[in-house]
């Protein structure tokens, strides 16, 4: 992978590469071995959400982190802003970039995309980690996320600077102190009306999640679900909904709020690493 390099931290070096005709920002950490882990950004953050565990997770596998289309610094295509469409995008990106059969790590908005991808290609992914994302049907979300989904349109959000909306959302990070450069990356990634545009993704939950609910029982990928017990946006009932319906899943609820990957980074890393290790491709293929 190539193209321009830039990074606000010393842990993750970002570049740009085309996927499905779009400019996608990504970071990569190479390691000898045949395991690849594809990490997806949460919202309203970017791939730098993985700065907390990047160097430690990179000791065990090759890492590729991306900003999904319309999030972070990746180019947007309106028709991709739904979990179902984003799941199909993931499959195309994996093929175009030659990632083979990667493990997926996709919390928050990545949850639906990962599960749709796994339902489309039943044997593509040796394992996945999801959670902290709207998943249940009927929909069970609260607070600001509920308001965004149920608003008649996004005009109220478009009239605000996305930086201000994101700054308020980041107040939900309770234990982890964001490096200033990472915080600035989050804010600038959704400046102007870019936050309002990205909101189309979660506003598609009422139409996409009923479809996903019907597919959950057919997914063969082993799924680790991680949720925060005190999540003020996505109650743990979403994680329990998935756990009850997925054929091969494990549920862990951390004593955190919504941002489990940052506020509970050590536990998140431990659970993710052990899940990947337990489902290494060498083991799943004999």
PDB file of C-alpha atoms in Angstrom:
ATOM      1  CA  UNK A   1       0.000   0.000   0.000  1.00  0.00           C
ATOM      2  CA  UNK A   2       1.229   3.453  -0.805  1.00  0.00           C
ATOM      3  CA  UNK A   3       0.437   7.112  -1.445  1.00  0.00           C
ATOM      4  CA  UNK A   4       0.827  10.125   0.801  1.00  0.00           C
ATOM      5  CA  UNK A   5       1.802   9.562   4.409  1.00  0.00           C
ATOM      6  CA  UNK A   6       0.556  11.694   7.308  1.00  0.00           C
ATOM      7  CA  UNK A   7      -0.058  11.078  10.995  1.00  0.00           C
ATOM      8  CA  UNK A   8      -0.950  13.167  14.050  1.00  0.00           C
ATOM      9  CA  UNK A   9       0.680  10.575  16.328  1.00  0.00           C
ATOM     10  CA  UNK A  10       3.820   8.488  16.326  1.00  0.00           C
ATOM     11  CA  UNK A  11       1.842   5.248  16.585  1.00  0.00           C
ATOM     12  CA  UNK A  12      -0.143   5.261  13.353  1.00  0.00           C
ATOM     13  CA  UNK A  13       1.053   6.473   9.970  1.00  0.00           C
ATOM     14  CA  UNK A  14      -1.823   7.205   7.608  1.00  0.00           C
ATOM     15  CA  UNK A  15      -1.955   7.079   3.831  1.00  0.00           C
ATOM     16  CA  UNK A  16      -4.595   7.213   1.122  1.00  0.00           C
ATOM     17  CA  UNK A  17      -5.569   4.522  -1.329  1.00  0.00           C
ATOM     18  CA  UNK A  18      -8.462   3.939  -3.718  1.00  0.00           C
ATOM     19  CA  UNK A  19     -11.148   1.402  -2.921  1.00  0.00           C
ATOM     20  CA  UNK A  20     -14.369   0.991  -4.901  1.00  0.00           C
ATOM     21  CA  UNK A  21     -13.501   4.235  -6.706  1.00  0.00           C
ATOM     22  CA  UNK A  22     -13.175   6.261  -3.476  1.00  0.00           C
ATOM     23  CA  UNK A  23     -10.159   7.756  -1.709  1.00  0.00           C
ATOM     24  CA  UNK A  24      -9.856   5.903   1.590  1.00  0.00           C
ATOM     25  CA  UNK A  25      -7.574   6.920   4.451  1.00  0.00           C
ATOM     26  CA  UNK A  26      -5.869   3.994   6.116  1.00  0.00           C
ATOM     27  CA  UNK A  27      -3.023   3.028   8.420  1.00  0.00           C
ATOM     28  CA  UNK A  28      -1.029  -0.175   8.276  1.00  0.00           C
ATOM     29  CA  UNK A  29       1.300  -2.033  10.627  1.00  0.00           C
ATOM     30  CA  UNK A  30       3.151  -4.949   9.049  1.00  0.00           C
ATOM     31  CA  UNK A  31       4.157  -8.065  10.922  1.00  0.00           C
ATOM     32  CA  UNK A  32       5.457 -11.390   9.705  1.00  0.00           C
ATOM     33  CA  UNK A  33       2.750 -14.038   9.675  1.00  0.00           C
ATOM     34  CA  UNK A  34      -0.469 -14.816   7.900  1.00  0.00           C
ATOM     35  CA  UNK A  35      -2.990 -13.069  10.166  1.00  0.00           C
ATOM     36  CA  UNK A  36      -4.490  -9.760   9.018  1.00  0.00           C
ATOM     37  CA  UNK A  37      -6.806  -7.636  11.138  1.00  0.00           C
ATOM     38  CA  UNK A  38      -8.988  -4.972   9.486  1.00  0.00           C
ATOM     39  CA  UNK A  39     -10.098  -2.277  11.966  1.00  0.00           C
ATOM     40  CA  UNK A  40     -12.957   0.130  11.259  1.00  0.00           C
ATOM     41  CA  UNK A  41     -13.474   3.587  12.741  1.00  0.00           C
ATOM     42  CA  UNK A  42     -16.158   4.375  15.333  1.00  0.00           C
ATOM     43  CA  UNK A  43     -18.308   7.522  14.931  1.00  0.00           C
ATOM     44  CA  UNK A  44     -17.811  10.439  15.367  1.00  0.00           C
ATOM     45  CA  UNK A  45     -14.173   9.448  15.574  1.00  0.00           C
ATOM     46  CA  UNK A  46     -11.658   8.184  13.036  1.00  0.00           C
ATOM     47  CA  UNK A  47      -9.174   5.357  12.635  1.00  0.00           C
ATOM     48  CA  UNK A  48      -7.119   7.043  15.373  1.00  0.00           C
ATOM     49  CA  UNK A  49      -9.544   5.517  17.871  1.00  0.00           C
ATOM     50  CA  UNK A  50      -7.139   2.549  17.635  1.00  0.00           C
ATOM     51  CA  UNK A  51      -4.170   4.609  18.803  1.00  0.00           C
ATOM     52  CA  UNK A  52      -4.830   3.243  22.316  1.00  0.00           C
ATOM     53  CA  UNK A  53      -4.028  -0.363  21.356  1.00  0.00           C
ATOM     54  CA  UNK A  54      -2.262  -0.083  17.980  1.00  0.00           C
ATOM     55  CA  UNK A  55       1.320  -0.914  18.920  1.00  0.00           C
ATOM     56  CA  UNK A  56       0.334  -3.753  21.245  1.00  0.00           C
ATOM     57  CA  UNK A  57      -2.113  -5.367  18.828  1.00  0.00           C
ATOM     58  CA  UNK A  58       0.474  -5.029  16.041  1.00  0.00           C
ATOM     59  CA  UNK A  59       2.697  -7.458  17.943  1.00  0.00           C
ATOM     60  CA  UNK A  60       0.318 -10.278  17.024  1.00  0.00           C
ATOM     61  CA  UNK A  61      -0.850  -9.567  13.451  1.00  0.00           C
ATOM     62  CA  UNK A  62      -0.680  -7.330  10.421  1.00  0.00           C
ATOM     63  CA  UNK A  63      -3.034  -4.424  11.034  1.00  0.00           C
ATOM     64  CA  UNK A  64      -4.966  -2.350   8.519  1.00  0.00           C
ATOM     65  CA  UNK A  65      -7.219   0.398   9.897  1.00  0.00           C
ATOM     66  CA  UNK A  66      -9.529   2.440   7.684  1.00  0.00           C
ATOM     67  CA  UNK A  67     -11.870   5.387   7.819  1.00  0.00           C
ATOM     68  CA  UNK A  68     -15.073   4.083   6.286  1.00  0.00           C
ATOM     69  CA  UNK A  69     -16.460   6.117   3.351  1.00  0.00           C
ATOM     70  CA  UNK A  70     -18.027   9.324   4.665  1.00  0.00           C
ATOM     71  CA  UNK A  71     -16.247   9.047   8.020  1.00  0.00           C
ATOM     72  CA  UNK A  72     -12.915  10.374   9.257  1.00  0.00           C
ATOM     73  CA  UNK A  73     -10.969  11.613   6.222  1.00  0.00           C
ATOM     74  CA  UNK A  74     -12.286   9.132   3.657  1.00  0.00           C
ATOM     75  CA  UNK A  75     -14.266  10.216   0.633  1.00  0.00           C
ATOM     76  CA  UNK A  76     -18.040   9.883   0.793  1.00  0.00           C
ATOM     77  CA  UNK A  77     -20.540   8.246  -1.512  1.00  0.00           C
ATOM     78  CA  UNK A  78     -24.098   8.817  -0.337  1.00  0.00           C
ATOM     79  CA  UNK A  79     -25.400   5.379  -1.291  1.00  0.00           C
ATOM     80  CA  UNK A  80     -22.834   3.696   0.978  1.00  0.00           C
ATOM     81  CA  UNK A  81     -24.112   5.404   4.130  1.00  0.00           C
ATOM     82  CA  UNK A  82     -26.035   2.470   5.572  1.00  0.00           C
ATOM     83  CA  UNK A  83     -24.870  -0.694   7.362  1.00  0.00           C
ATOM     84  CA  UNK A  84     -26.040  -2.972   4.552  1.00  0.00           C
ATOM     85  CA  UNK A  85     -24.309  -0.986   1.791  1.00  0.00           C
ATOM     86  CA  UNK A  86     -21.196  -0.544   3.914  1.00  0.00           C
ATOM     87  CA  UNK A  87     -21.005  -4.287   4.457  1.00  0.00           C
ATOM     88  CA  UNK A  88     -20.874  -4.792   0.698  1.00  0.00           C
ATOM     89  CA  UNK A  89     -18.210  -2.078   0.453  1.00  0.00           C
ATOM     90  CA  UNK A  90     -16.075  -3.967   2.973  1.00  0.00           C
ATOM     91  CA  UNK A  91     -16.182  -7.078   0.828  1.00  0.00           C
ATOM     92  CA  UNK A  92     -15.107  -5.083  -2.230  1.00  0.00           C
ATOM     93  CA  UNK A  93     -12.293  -3.385  -0.316  1.00  0.00           C
ATOM     94  CA  UNK A  94     -10.995  -6.714   1.017  1.00  0.00           C
ATOM     95  CA  UNK A  95     -10.892  -8.055  -2.536  1.00  0.00           C
ATOM     96  CA  UNK A  96      -9.351  -4.930  -4.115  1.00  0.00           C
ATOM     97  CA  UNK A  97      -6.658  -4.624  -1.468  1.00  0.00           C
ATOM     98  CA  UNK A  98      -5.871  -8.325  -1.464  1.00  0.00           C
ATOM     99  CA  UNK A  99      -6.488  -8.758   2.254  1.00  0.00           C
ATOM    100  CA  UNK A 100      -7.551 -12.380   1.907  1.00  0.00           C
ATOM    101  CA  UNK A 101      -9.515 -13.527   4.956  1.00  0.00           C
ATOM    102  CA  UNK A 102      -8.989 -10.806   7.558  1.00  0.00           C
ATOM    103  CA  UNK A 103     -10.303 -10.709  11.088  1.00  0.00           C
ATOM    104  CA  UNK A 104     -12.665  -7.732  11.433  1.00  0.00           C
ATOM    105  CA  UNK A 105     -12.811  -5.289  14.339  1.00  0.00           C
ATOM    106  CA  UNK A 106     -15.713  -2.894  13.934  1.00  0.00           C
ATOM    107  CA  UNK A 107     -17.396  -1.342  16.974  1.00  0.00           C
ATOM    108  CA  UNK A 108     -20.081   1.343  16.932  1.00  0.00           C
ATOM    109  CA  UNK A 109     -21.131   2.082  13.312  1.00  0.00           C
ATOM    110  CA  UNK A 110     -18.910  -0.801  12.224  1.00  0.00           C
ATOM    111  CA  UNK A 111     -21.144  -3.318  13.992  1.00  0.00           C
ATOM    112  CA  UNK A 112     -23.866  -3.445  11.358  1.00  0.00           C
ATOM    113  CA  UNK A 113     -21.419  -3.267   8.451  1.00  0.00           C
ATOM    114  CA  UNK A 114     -19.365  -6.169   9.825  1.00  0.00           C
ATOM    115  CA  UNK A 115     -22.435  -8.326  10.407  1.00  0.00           C
ATOM    116  CA  UNK A 116     -23.901  -7.607   6.975  1.00  0.00           C
ATOM    117  CA  UNK A 117     -20.551  -8.470   5.378  1.00  0.00           C
ATOM    118  CA  UNK A 118     -20.389 -11.710   7.352  1.00  0.00           C
ATOM    119  CA  UNK A 119     -23.939 -12.564   6.291  1.00  0.00           C
ATOM    120  CA  UNK A 120     -23.101 -11.995   2.601  1.00  0.00           C
ATOM    121  CA  UNK A 121     -19.899 -14.080   2.569  1.00  0.00           C
ATOM    122  CA  UNK A 122     -20.272 -16.744   5.230  1.00  0.00           C
ATOM    123  CA  UNK A 123     -16.707 -18.040   5.089  1.00  0.00           C
ATOM    124  CA  UNK A 124     -14.697 -14.879   4.398  1.00  0.00           C
ATOM    125  CA  UNK A 125     -13.838 -13.819   7.956  1.00  0.00           C
ATOM    126  CA  UNK A 126     -12.204 -16.106  10.540  1.00  0.00           C
ATOM    127  CA  UNK A 127     -13.473 -13.895  13.380  1.00  0.00           C
ATOM    128  CA  UNK A 128     -14.939 -10.487  14.154  1.00  0.00           C
ATOM    129  CA  UNK A 129     -15.276  -8.083  17.084  1.00  0.00           C
ATOM    130  CA  UNK A 130     -18.306  -5.780  17.274  1.00  0.00           C
ATOM    131  CA  UNK A 131     -20.387  -3.919  19.863  1.00  0.00           C
ATOM    132  CA  UNK A 132     -21.471  -0.458  21.057  1.00  0.00           C
ATOM    133  CA  UNK A 133     -23.479  -0.060  17.861  1.00  0.00           C
ATOM    134  CA  UNK A 134     -27.213  -0.056  17.215  1.00  0.00           C
ATOM    135  CA  UNK A 135     -28.157  -3.650  16.400  1.00  0.00           C
ATOM    136  CA  UNK A 136     -31.486  -4.618  17.914  1.00  0.00           C
ATOM    137  CA  UNK A 137     -34.893  -4.503  16.297  1.00  0.00           C
ATOM    138  CA  UNK A 138     -37.072  -2.830  17.470  1.00  0.00           C
ATOM    139  CA  UNK A 139     -34.419  -0.118  17.751  1.00  0.00           C
ATOM    140  CA  UNK A 140     -33.008   0.494  21.230  1.00  0.00           C
ATOM    141  CA  UNK A 141     -30.865   3.639  21.336  1.00  0.00           C
ATOM    142  CA  UNK A 142     -30.961   6.637  23.647  1.00  0.00           C
ATOM    143  CA  UNK A 143     -29.742  10.190  24.094  1.00  0.00           C
ATOM    144  CA  UNK A 144     -28.225  12.140  21.242  1.00  0.00           C
ATOM    145  CA  UNK A 145     -28.129   9.103  18.949  1.00  0.00           C
ATOM    146  CA  UNK A 146     -31.873   8.583  19.316  1.00  0.00           C
ATOM    147  CA  UNK A 147     -32.454  12.274  18.559  1.00  0.00           C
ATOM    148  CA  UNK A 148     -30.358  12.086  15.380  1.00  0.00           C
ATOM    149  CA  UNK A 149     -32.157   8.992  14.122  1.00  0.00           C
ATOM    150  CA  UNK A 150     -35.644  10.269  14.886  1.00  0.00           C
ATOM    151  CA  UNK A 151     -35.196  13.858  13.648  1.00  0.00           C
ATOM    152  CA  UNK A 152     -37.407  14.624  10.624  1.00  0.00           C
ATOM    153  CA  UNK A 153     -34.267  15.667   8.696  1.00  0.00           C
ATOM    154  CA  UNK A 154     -30.678  16.728   9.339  1.00  0.00           C
ATOM    155  CA  UNK A 155     -31.206  20.453   8.769  1.00  0.00           C
ATOM    156  CA  UNK A 156     -30.758  21.232  12.477  1.00  0.00           C
ATOM    157  CA  UNK A 157     -27.372  19.492  12.456  1.00  0.00           C
ATOM    158  CA  UNK A 158     -26.350  21.012   9.133  1.00  0.00           C
ATOM    159  CA  UNK A 159     -26.786  24.488  10.603  1.00  0.00           C
ATOM    160  CA  UNK A 160     -24.161  23.715  13.255  1.00  0.00           C
ATOM    161  CA  UNK A 161     -20.426  23.285  12.852  1.00  0.00           C
ATOM    162  CA  UNK A 162     -19.730  19.567  13.067  1.00  0.00           C
ATOM    163  CA  UNK A 163     -16.668  20.331  15.200  1.00  0.00           C
ATOM    164  CA  UNK A 164     -18.929  21.567  17.973  1.00  0.00           C
ATOM    165  CA  UNK A 165     -21.178  18.501  17.790  1.00  0.00           C
ATOM    166  CA  UNK A 166     -18.197  16.162  17.939  1.00  0.00           C
ATOM    167  CA  UNK A 167     -16.607  18.092  20.811  1.00  0.00           C
ATOM    168  CA  UNK A 168     -19.763  17.546  22.831  1.00  0.00           C
ATOM    169  CA  UNK A 169     -19.878  13.855  21.941  1.00  0.00           C
ATOM    170  CA  UNK A 170     -16.261  13.348  23.022  1.00  0.00           C
ATOM    171  CA  UNK A 171     -17.287  14.432  26.512  1.00  0.00           C
ATOM    172  CA  UNK A 172     -18.495  10.844  26.831  1.00  0.00           C
ATOM    173  CA  UNK A 173     -14.871   9.646  27.032  1.00  0.00           C
ATOM    174  CA  UNK A 174     -14.535   9.450  30.799  1.00  0.00           C
ATOM    175  CA  UNK A 175     -11.189   7.793  31.629  1.00  0.00           C
ATOM    176  CA  UNK A 176      -8.941   8.145  28.606  1.00  0.00           C
ATOM    177  CA  UNK A 177      -7.256  11.466  27.844  1.00  0.00           C
ATOM    178  CA  UNK A 178      -7.170  11.951  24.103  1.00  0.00           C
ATOM    179  CA  UNK A 179      -3.852  13.168  22.705  1.00  0.00           C
ATOM    180  CA  UNK A 180      -4.510  16.668  21.424  1.00  0.00           C
ATOM    181  CA  UNK A 181      -3.577  15.741  17.862  1.00  0.00           C
ATOM    182  CA  UNK A 182      -6.015  12.800  17.892  1.00  0.00           C
ATOM    183  CA  UNK A 183      -8.779  14.977  19.312  1.00  0.00           C
ATOM    184  CA  UNK A 184      -8.129  17.541  16.581  1.00  0.00           C
ATOM    185  CA  UNK A 185      -8.313  14.807  13.960  1.00  0.00           C
ATOM    186  CA  UNK A 186     -11.756  13.807  15.247  1.00  0.00           C
ATOM    187  CA  UNK A 187     -12.982  17.402  15.229  1.00  0.00           C
ATOM    188  CA  UNK A 188     -11.615  18.327  11.811  1.00  0.00           C
ATOM    189  CA  UNK A 189     -12.860  15.089  10.267  1.00  0.00           C
ATOM    190  CA  UNK A 190     -16.460  16.245  10.772  1.00  0.00           C
ATOM    191  CA  UNK A 191     -16.120  20.003  10.443  1.00  0.00           C
ATOM    192  CA  UNK A 192     -18.700  22.070   8.585  1.00  0.00           C
ATOM    193  CA  UNK A 193     -21.598  19.917   7.382  1.00  0.00           C
ATOM    194  CA  UNK A 194     -19.577  16.693   7.254  1.00  0.00           C
ATOM    195  CA  UNK A 195     -21.065  15.473  10.545  1.00  0.00           C
ATOM    196  CA  UNK A 196     -24.595  16.064   9.231  1.00  0.00           C
ATOM    197  CA  UNK A 197     -23.765  14.143   6.055  1.00  0.00           C
ATOM    198  CA  UNK A 198     -22.359  11.187   8.023  1.00  0.00           C
ATOM    199  CA  UNK A 199     -25.523  11.068  10.147  1.00  0.00           C
ATOM    200  CA  UNK A 200     -27.312   9.477   7.182  1.00  0.00           C
ATOM    201  CA  UNK A 201     -25.647   6.208   8.196  1.00  0.00           C
ATOM    202  CA  UNK A 202     -27.337   5.875  11.595  1.00  0.00           C
ATOM    203  CA  UNK A 203     -30.586   7.303  10.200  1.00  0.00           C
ATOM    204  CA  UNK A 204     -30.768   4.177   8.039  1.00  0.00           C
ATOM    205  CA  UNK A 205     -30.914   1.907  11.108  1.00  0.00           C
ATOM    206  CA  UNK A 206     -34.749   1.688  11.143  1.00  0.00           C
ATOM    207  CA  UNK A 207     -34.744   0.246   7.607  1.00  0.00           C
ATOM    208  CA  UNK A 208     -31.544  -1.850   7.758  1.00  0.00           C
ATOM    209  CA  UNK A 209     -31.696  -3.422  11.213  1.00  0.00           C
ATOM    210  CA  UNK A 210     -34.891  -5.454  10.577  1.00  0.00           C
ATOM    211  CA  UNK A 211     -33.088  -7.040   7.598  1.00  0.00           C
ATOM    212  CA  UNK A 212     -30.006  -7.703   9.685  1.00  0.00           C
ATOM    213  CA  UNK A 213     -32.080  -9.319  12.440  1.00  0.00           C
ATOM    214  CA  UNK A 214     -33.324 -11.907   9.939  1.00  0.00           C
ATOM    215  CA  UNK A 215     -29.770 -12.739   8.866  1.00  0.00           C
ATOM    216  CA  UNK A 216     -28.074 -13.071  12.255  1.00  0.00           C
ATOM    217  CA  UNK A 217     -28.895 -16.739  12.685  1.00  0.00           C
ATOM    218  CA  UNK A 218     -27.169 -17.637   9.401  1.00  0.00           C
ATOM    219  CA  UNK A 219     -23.822 -15.969  10.210  1.00  0.00           C
ATOM    220  CA  UNK A 220     -21.064 -18.524  10.732  1.00  0.00           C
ATOM    221  CA  UNK A 221     -18.269 -16.107  11.666  1.00  0.00           C
ATOM    222  CA  UNK A 222     -17.320 -16.310  15.368  1.00  0.00           C
ATOM    223  CA  UNK A 223     -18.290 -12.935  16.864  1.00  0.00           C
ATOM    224  CA  UNK A 224     -16.865 -11.322  20.000  1.00  0.00           C
ATOM    225  CA  UNK A 225     -19.295  -8.684  21.294  1.00  0.00           C
ATOM    226  CA  UNK A 226     -17.963  -5.941  23.584  1.00  0.00           C
ATOM    227  CA  UNK A 227     -20.291  -3.388  25.158  1.00  0.00           C
ATOM    228  CA  UNK A 228     -20.158  -0.756  27.896  1.00  0.00           C
ATOM    229  CA  UNK A 229     -22.481  -1.322  30.828  1.00  0.00           C
ATOM    230  CA  UNK A 230     -23.020   2.426  31.220  1.00  0.00           C
ATOM    231  CA  UNK A 231     -23.385   3.296  27.524  1.00  0.00           C
ATOM    232  CA  UNK A 232     -25.622   6.382  27.339  1.00  0.00           C
ATOM    233  CA  UNK A 233     -26.191   5.997  23.578  1.00  0.00           C
ATOM    234  CA  UNK A 234     -26.402   2.271  22.803  1.00  0.00           C
ATOM    235  CA  UNK A 235     -27.691   0.250  25.783  1.00  0.00           C
ATOM    236  CA  UNK A 236     -26.121  -3.195  26.368  1.00  0.00           C
ATOM    237  CA  UNK A 237     -29.457  -4.693  25.319  1.00  0.00           C
ATOM    238  CA  UNK A 238     -28.166  -4.353  21.745  1.00  0.00           C
ATOM    239  CA  UNK A 239     -25.233  -6.607  22.557  1.00  0.00           C
ATOM    240  CA  UNK A 240     -27.520  -9.083  24.300  1.00  0.00           C
ATOM    241  CA  UNK A 241     -29.803  -9.069  21.250  1.00  0.00           C
ATOM    242  CA  UNK A 242     -26.876 -10.107  19.054  1.00  0.00           C
ATOM    243  CA  UNK A 243     -25.553 -12.680  21.504  1.00  0.00           C
ATOM    244  CA  UNK A 244     -28.948 -14.393  21.681  1.00  0.00           C
ATOM    245  CA  UNK A 245     -29.188 -14.738  17.892  1.00  0.00           C
ATOM    246  CA  UNK A 246     -25.659 -15.350  16.599  1.00  0.00           C
ATOM    247  CA  UNK A 247     -24.667 -19.000  16.279  1.00  0.00           C
ATOM    248  CA  UNK A 248     -21.125 -18.506  17.587  1.00  0.00           C
ATOM    249  CA  UNK A 249     -20.669 -15.475  19.818  1.00  0.00           C
ATOM    250  CA  UNK A 250     -19.159 -14.360  23.109  1.00  0.00           C
ATOM    251  CA  UNK A 251     -20.422 -11.366  25.075  1.00  0.00           C
ATOM    252  CA  UNK A 252     -18.342  -9.221  27.413  1.00  0.00           C
ATOM    253  CA  UNK A 253     -19.713  -6.107  29.077  1.00  0.00           C
ATOM    254  CA  UNK A 254     -17.099  -3.675  30.374  1.00  0.00           C
ATOM    255  CA  UNK A 255     -17.580  -1.192  33.216  1.00  0.00           C
ATOM    256  CA  UNK A 256     -17.393   1.770  30.855  1.00  0.00           C
ATOM    257  CA  UNK A 257     -19.621   4.106  28.939  1.00  0.00           C
ATOM    258  CA  UNK A 258     -19.930   4.108  25.150  1.00  0.00           C
ATOM    259  CA  UNK A 259     -16.238   4.414  24.229  1.00  0.00           C
ATOM    260  CA  UNK A 260     -15.096   0.933  25.299  1.00  0.00           C
ATOM    261  CA  UNK A 261     -12.066   0.911  22.946  1.00  0.00           C
ATOM    262  CA  UNK A 262     -10.644   4.008  24.654  1.00  0.00           C
ATOM    263  CA  UNK A 263     -11.995   4.027  28.211  1.00  0.00           C
ATOM    264  CA  UNK A 264     -11.516   0.261  28.531  1.00  0.00           C
ATOM    265  CA  UNK A 265      -8.527  -0.061  26.195  1.00  0.00           C
ATOM    266  CA  UNK A 266      -6.620  -2.686  28.191  1.00  0.00           C
ATOM    267  CA  UNK A 267      -9.638  -4.968  28.498  1.00  0.00           C
ATOM    268  CA  UNK A 268     -10.612  -4.301  24.887  1.00  0.00           C
ATOM    269  CA  UNK A 269      -7.141  -5.297  23.723  1.00  0.00           C
ATOM    270  CA  UNK A 270      -7.128  -8.448  25.833  1.00  0.00           C
ATOM    271  CA  UNK A 271     -10.514  -9.597  24.567  1.00  0.00           C
ATOM    272  CA  UNK A 272      -9.705  -8.773  20.942  1.00  0.00           C
ATOM    273  CA  UNK A 273      -6.283 -10.405  20.970  1.00  0.00           C
ATOM    274  CA  UNK A 274      -7.511 -13.585  22.604  1.00  0.00           C
ATOM    275  CA  UNK A 275     -10.452 -13.831  20.188  1.00  0.00           C
ATOM    276  CA  UNK A 276      -8.191 -13.490  17.164  1.00  0.00           C
ATOM    277  CA  UNK A 277      -5.721 -15.982  18.610  1.00  0.00           C
ATOM    278  CA  UNK A 278      -8.496 -18.496  19.251  1.00  0.00           C
ATOM    279  CA  UNK A 279      -9.685 -18.217  15.646  1.00  0.00           C
ATOM    280  CA  UNK A 280      -6.475 -17.995  13.692  1.00  0.00           C
ATOM    281  CA  UNK A 281      -6.925 -19.026  10.060  1.00  0.00           C
ATOM    282  CA  UNK A 282      -4.500 -21.895  10.475  1.00  0.00           C
ATOM    283  CA  UNK A 283      -6.829 -23.373  13.048  1.00  0.00           C
ATOM    284  CA  UNK A 284     -10.060 -22.739  11.179  1.00  0.00           C
ATOM    285  CA  UNK A 285      -8.682 -24.320   8.023  1.00  0.00           C
ATOM    286  CA  UNK A 286      -7.286 -27.376   9.734  1.00  0.00           C
TER     287      UNK A 286
END
